[in-house]
Backbone as JSON Lines, residues from 0, in Angstrom:
{"i":0,"aa":"M","n":[18.46,-8.66,-0.37],"ca":[17.1,-7.83,0.05],"c":[17.2,-7.06,-0.83]}
{"i":1,"aa":"Q","n":[17.59,-5.84,-0.5],"ca":[17.67,-4.64,-1.34],"c":[16.79,-4.66,-2.99]}
{"i":2,"aa":"S","n":[17.6,-5.13,-3.43],"ca":[17.11,-5.49,-4.76],"c":[15.81,-5.81,-5.05]}
{"i":3,"aa":"A","n":[15.19,-6.74,-3.8],"ca":[14.03,-7.83,-4.02],"c":[13.18,-6.79,-3.58]}
{"i":4,"aa":"A","n":[13.86,-5.93,-2.83],"ca":[13.01,-4.76,-1.73],"c":[11.83,-3.64,-3.13]}
{"i":5,"aa":"L","n":[13.23,-3.42,-3.6],"ca":[13.05,-2.48,-4.75],"c":[11.83,-2.66,-5.77]}
{"i":6,"aa":"R","n":[12.08,-4.05,-5.78],"ca":[11.31,-4.39,-7.13],"c":[9.86,-4.74,-6.32]}
{"i":7,"aa":"Q","n":[9.94,-5.28,-5.67],"ca":[8.85,-5.36,-5.06],"c":[7.75,-3.75,-4.38]}
{"i":8,"aa":"L","n":[8.38,-3.22,-4.63],"ca":[8.19,-2.16,-4.12],"c":[7.15,-1.23,-5.19]}
{"i":9,"aa":"G","n":[8.02,-1.95,-6.77],"ca":[7.94,-1.11,-7.67],"c":[6.34,-2.02,-8.2]}
{"i":10,"aa":"A","n":[6.38,-3.04,-8.22],"ca":[5.42,-3.99,-8.02],"c":[3.97,-3.25,-7.41]}
{"i":11,"aa":"L","n":[4.36,-3.38,-5.38],"ca":[3.24,-2.52,-5.29],"c":[2.76,-1.39,-5.91]}
{"i":12,"aa":"Q","n":[3.61,-0.34,-6.15],"ca":[3.4,1.07,-7.3],"c":[2.33,0.22,-8.37]}
{"i":13,"aa":"D","n":[2.58,-0.57,-8.87],"ca":[1.76,-0.64,-10.1],"c":[0.93,-1.62,-10.05]}
{"i":14,"aa":"G","n":[0.6,-1.92,-9.05],"ca":[-1.08,-2.94,-7.83],"c":[-1.61,-1.71,-7.9]}
{"i":15,"aa":"L","n":[-1.17,-0.81,-6.83],"ca":[-1.66,0.6,-6.91],"c":[-2.68,1.43,-8.21]}
{"i":16,"aa":"E","n":[-1.65,1.03,-8.69],"ca":[-2.48,2.04,-10.2],"c":[-3.13,1.4,-10.86]}
{"i":17,"aa":"H","n":[-3.57,-0.58,-11.1],"ca":[-4.69,-1.11,-10.79],"c":[-5.67,-0.81,-11.02]}
{"i":18,"aa":"F","n":[-5.21,-0.89,-9.25],"ca":[-6.42,-0.8,-8.49],"c":[-7.13,0.17,-8.51]}
{"i":19,"aa":"E","n":[-6.39,1.48,-8.26],"ca":[-6.9,2.24,-9.61],"c":[-7.55,2.53,-10.59]}
{"i":20,"aa":"A","n":[-7.53,1.88,-11.76],"ca":[-8.13,1.9,-13.13],"c":[-9.2,0.69,-12.86]}
{"i":21,"aa":"G","n":[-9.77,0.11,-11.7],"ca":[-10.39,-0.41,-11.7],"c":[-10.68,-2.19,-12.23]}
{"i":22,"aa":"H","n":[-9.17,-2.53,-11.98],"ca":[-8.55,-3.99,-12.98],"c":[-8.39,-4.21,-11.61]}
{"i":23,"aa":"M","n":[-7.9,-4.0,-10.29],"ca":[-7.64,-5.46,-9.12],"c":[-8.5,-4.58,-8.51]}
{"i":24,"aa":"D","n":[-9.01,-5.5,-6.94],"ca":[-9.85,-5.09,-5.94],"c":[-8.91,-4.9,-4.67]}
{"i":25,"aa":"A","n":[-9.54,-4.3,-3.85],"ca":[-9.02,-3.97,-2.98],"c":[-8.05,-5.4,-2.19]}
{"i":26,"aa":"A","n":[-9.42,-6.46,-2.15],"ca":[-9.03,-7.45,-1.42],"c":[-7.55,-7.61,-1.9]}
{"i":27,"aa":"A","n":[-7.53,-7.83,-3.38],"ca":[-6.15,-9.04,-3.72],"c":[-4.72,-7.4,-3.77]}
{"i":28,"aa":"L","n":[-5.37,-6.28,-3.61],"ca":[-4.24,-5.54,-3.49],"c":[-3.73,-5.66,-1.93]}
{"i":29,"aa":"S","n":[-3.94,-5.81,-1.4],"ca":[-3.65,-5.73,0.35],"c":[-3.22,-7.55,0.29]}
{"i":30,"aa":"Q","n":[-3.81,-7.73,-0.77],"ca":[-3.09,-9.58,-0.59],"c":[-1.54,-9.59,-1.34]}
{"i":31,"aa":"Q","n":[-1.16,-9.03,-2.17],"ca":[-0.51,-8.72,-2.87],"c":[0.6,-8.03,-2.24]}
{"i":32,"aa":"A","n":[0.4,-6.54,-1.24],"ca":[1.26,-5.97,-0.64],"c":[1.46,-6.58,0.96]}
{"i":33,"aa":"R","n":[0.56,-7.3,1.68],"ca":[0.86,-8.39,2.45],"c":[2.14,-9.37,2.52]}
{"i":34,"aa":"S","n":[1.85,-9.83,0.58],"ca":[2.78,-10.6,0.87],"c":[4.55,-10.66,0.19]}
{"i":35,"aa":"Y","n":[4.79,-9.49,-0.01],"ca":[5.85,-8.43,-0.24],"c":[6.88,-8.45,1.71]}
{"i":36,"aa":"T","n":[7.43,-10.24,1.79],"ca":[8.12,-9.53,2.74],"c":[8.81,-8.45,2.92]}
{"i":37,"aa":"D","n":[9.67,-9.21,1.54],"ca":[11.29,-8.75,1.18],"c":[11.7,-7.19,1.28]}
{"i":38,"aa":"L","n":[10.46,-6.71,0.61],"ca":[10.06,-4.73,1.14],"c":[9.76,-5.33,2.45]}
{"i":39,"aa":"L","n":[8.9,-5.39,3.1],"ca":[8.36,-5.02,5.01],"c":[9.59,-5.26,5.48]}
{"i":40,"aa":"G","n":[10.43,-6.31,4.81],"ca":[11.56,-6.24,6.33],"c":[12.8,-5.05,5.87]}
{"i":41,"aa":"A","n":[12.78,-5.25,4.61],"ca":[14.04,-3.73,4.5],"c":[13.5,-2.74,5.35]}
{"i":42,"aa":"L","n":[12.53,-2.61,5.59],"ca":[11.59,-0.9,6.15],"c":[11.84,-1.22,7.64]}
{"i":43,"aa":"P","n":[11.73,0.21,8.28],"ca":[11.62,0.03,10.09],"c":[10.06,-0.28,10.29]}
{"i":44,"aa":"P","n":[10.47,-0.89,11.12],"ca":[8.66,-1.73,11.81],"c":[7.18,-0.95,11.79]}
{"i":45,"aa":"Q","n":[8.1,0.43,11.55],"ca":[6.33,1.66,11.81],"c":[5.52,1.36,10.27]}
{"i":46,"aa":"F","n":[6.67,0.96,9.25],"ca":[6.75,1.21,7.83],"c":[5.94,0.35,7.85]}
{"i":47,"aa":"Q","n":[6.13,-0.99,8.07],"ca":[4.42,-2.07,8.07],"c":[3.67,-1.64,8.65]}
{"i":48,"aa":"E","n":[3.86,-1.74,10.03],"ca":[2.26,-0.75,10.57],"c":[1.66,-0.07,9.69]}
{"i":49,"aa":"V","n":[1.75,0.93,9.37],"ca":[1.54,1.9,8.59],"c":[0.33,1.32,7.57]}
{"i":50,"aa":"L","n":[1.46,0.54,7.13],"ca":[0.98,-0.41,5.45],"c":[-0.36,-0.68,6.11]}
{"i":51,"aa":"L","n":[0.17,-1.77,6.87],"ca":[-0.95,-2.53,7.48],"c":[-2.47,-2.23,8.09]}
{"i":52,"aa":"Q","n":[-2.22,-0.73,8.52],"ca":[-3.19,0.06,8.78],"c":[-4.25,0.91,7.98]}
{"i":53,"aa":"L","n":[-3.64,1.22,6.43],"ca":[-3.84,1.48,5.35],"c":[-4.71,0.62,4.77]}
{"i":54,"aa":"L","n":[-4.39,-0.76,4.29],"ca":[-4.72,-2.04,3.79],"c":[-5.99,-2.18,4.46]}
{"i":55,"aa":"D","n":[-6.2,-2.51,5.71],"ca":[-7.14,-2.83,6.69],"c":[-8.34,-1.96,6.26]}
{"i":56,"aa":"R","n":[-8.05,-0.6,6.33],"ca":[-9.32,0.73,6.28],"c":[-9.46,0.53,4.73]}
{"i":57,"aa":"L","n":[-8.7,0.14,3.99],"ca":[-9.0,-0.21,2.44],"c":[-9.87,-0.77,2.33]}
{"i":58,"aa":"E","n":[-9.46,-2.68,2.71],"ca":[-10.67,-3.7,2.78],"c":[-11.88,-3.11,3.53]}
{"i":59,"aa":"S","n":[-12.21,-2.6,4.46],"ca":[-13.18,-1.95,5.24],"c":[-14.32,-0.96,4.25]}
{"i":60,"aa":"S","n":[-13.01,-0.28,4.1],"ca":[-14.18,0.62,2.71],"c":[-14.85,0.43,1.68]}
{"i":61,"aa":"A","n":[-14.45,-1.34,1.13],"ca":[-14.81,-1.56,-0.28],"c":[-15.88,-2.45,0.52]}
{"i":62,"aa":"L","n":[-16.67,-2.25,1.94],"ca":[-17.25,-3.45,1.8],"c":[-18.72,-2.97,2.15]}
{"i":63,"aa":"F","n":[-18.29,-1.07,1.76],"ca":[-19.39,-0.21,1.57],"c":[-19.56,0.62,0.56]}
{"i":64,"aa":"D","n":[-20.19,1.39,0.58],"ca":[-20.81,2.3,-0.52],"c":[-19.69,4.05,0.09]}
{"i":65,"aa":"E","n":[-19.46,4.65,-0.84],"ca":[-18.17,5.17,-1.0],"c":[-18.75,6.46,0.45]}
{"i":66,"aa":"E","n":[-20.73,6.38,-0.06],"ca":[-20.89,8.12,1.23],"c":[-21.2,7.42,2.31]}
{"i":67,"aa":"S","n":[-21.39,5.77,2.26],"ca":[-21.54,5.7,3.76],"c":[-20.31,4.68,4.36]}
{"i":68,"aa":"C","n":[-19.14,5.13,4.03],"ca":[-17.75,4.37,4.73],"c":[-17.32,5.53,5.72]}
{"i":69,"aa":"S","n":[-16.68,5.45,6.47],"ca":[-15.72,7.03,6.98],"c":[-14.48,6.9,6.53]}
{"i":70,"aa":"F","n":[-13.98,5.74,5.44],"ca":[-12.58,5.84,4.82],"c":[-12.96,6.87,3.2]}
{"i":71,"aa":"S","n":[-12.94,7.39,3.05],"ca":[-12.27,7.67,1.49],"c":[-11.77,6.96,0.89]}
{"i":72,"aa":"R","n":[-12.22,6.46,-0.44],"ca":[-10.66,5.4,-1.08],"c":[-9.99,6.55,-1.55]}
{"i":73,"aa":"K","n":[-10.21,7.55,-1.82],"ca":[-9.35,8.65,-2.68],"c":[-8.59,9.4,-1.33]}
{"i":74,"aa":"D","n":[-9.2,9.0,0.08],"ca":[-7.85,9.83,0.69],"c":[-6.93,8.45,1.11]}
{"i":75,"aa":"L","n":[-7.45,6.93,0.9],"ca":[-7.02,5.95,1.17],"c":[-5.92,5.95,0.51]}
{"i":76,"aa":"V","n":[-5.88,5.59,-1.02],"ca":[-5.27,5.76,-2.24],"c":[-3.98,6.58,-1.99]}
{"i":77,"aa":"D","n":[-4.58,8.08,-1.61],"ca":[-3.4,8.98,-1.69],"c":[-2.27,8.75,-1.01]}
{"i":78,"aa":"S","n":[-3.27,8.25,0.96],"ca":[-2.04,8.15,1.86],"c":[-1.37,6.76,1.31]}
{"i":79,"aa":"L","n":[-1.14,5.98,0.36],"ca":[-0.43,4.93,-0.01],"c":[-0.06,5.48,-0.85]}
{"i":80,"aa":"R","n":[-0.09,6.08,-1.92],"ca":[1.02,6.58,-2.99],"c":[2.29,7.45,-1.74]}
{"i":81,"aa":"L","n":[2.05,7.92,-0.8],"ca":[2.62,8.87,0.39],"c":[3.6,7.94,0.96]}
{"i":82,"aa":"W","n":[2.76,6.57,0.91],"ca":[3.67,5.83,1.61],"c":[4.65,5.17,0.6]}
{"i":83,"aa":"L","n":[4.24,4.79,-0.45],"ca":[4.72,4.55,-0.98],"c":[6.19,5.51,-1.62]}
{"i":84,"aa":"K","n":[6.27,6.85,-1.43],"ca":[7.14,7.31,-2.17],"c":[8.01,7.92,-0.88]}
{"i":85,"aa":"K","n":[7.96,7.59,0.68],"ca":[8.73,7.63,1.41],"c":[9.0,6.41,1.88]}
{"i":86,"aa":"A","n":[8.35,5.52,1.56],"ca":[9.3,3.67,1.4],"c":[10.56,3.77,0.53]}
{"i":87,"aa":"D","n":[10.18,4.72,-0.7],"ca":[11.29,4.65,-1.76],"c":[12.07,5.57,-0.97]}
{"i":88,"aa":"A","n":[11.98,6.49,-0.41],"ca":[12.95,7.55,-0.27],"c":[14.25,6.2,0.76]}
{"i":89,"aa":"K","n":[13.46,6.2,2.04],"ca":[13.71,4.96,2.93],"c":[14.66,4.47,1.91]}
{"i":90,"aa":"L","n":[14.79,3.77,1.41],"ca":[14.94,2.38,0.62],"c":[16.54,2.77,-0.27]}
{"i":91,"aa":"S","n":[16.24,3.82,-0.58],"ca":[16.96,4.57,-1.5],"c":[18.11,5.24,-0.77]}
{"i":92,"aa":"A","n":[17.77,5.8,0.44],"ca":[18.73,6.82,1.61],"c":[19.57,5.01,1.85]}
{"i":93,"aa":"T","n":[19.02,4.25,2.29],"ca":[20.15,3.41,3.07],"c":[20.82,2.17,1.91]}
{"i":94,"aa":"A","n":[20.64,2.44,0.18],"ca":[21.18,1.56,-0.64],"c":[22.72,2.37,-0.42]}
């Protein structure tokens, strides 16, 4: 399961890059992340909770202009990058 989780982590990192480049919308990124059950299962439960909260905010922010939304897209992307970094460290520590 560890290798599948690492593959899914890499795919999620790629997905975030595609999202930032405008090649993927928030709903597609969210759906991708939520489908990675091996990744989420390999991490402590609080990782899943935080990721789902970030994805919910990202999807909500897509419904509004950047100025009218209480969630900054840049801040959410930065938070997702931090989550990915911490998830990678956690998976590497348990490998």
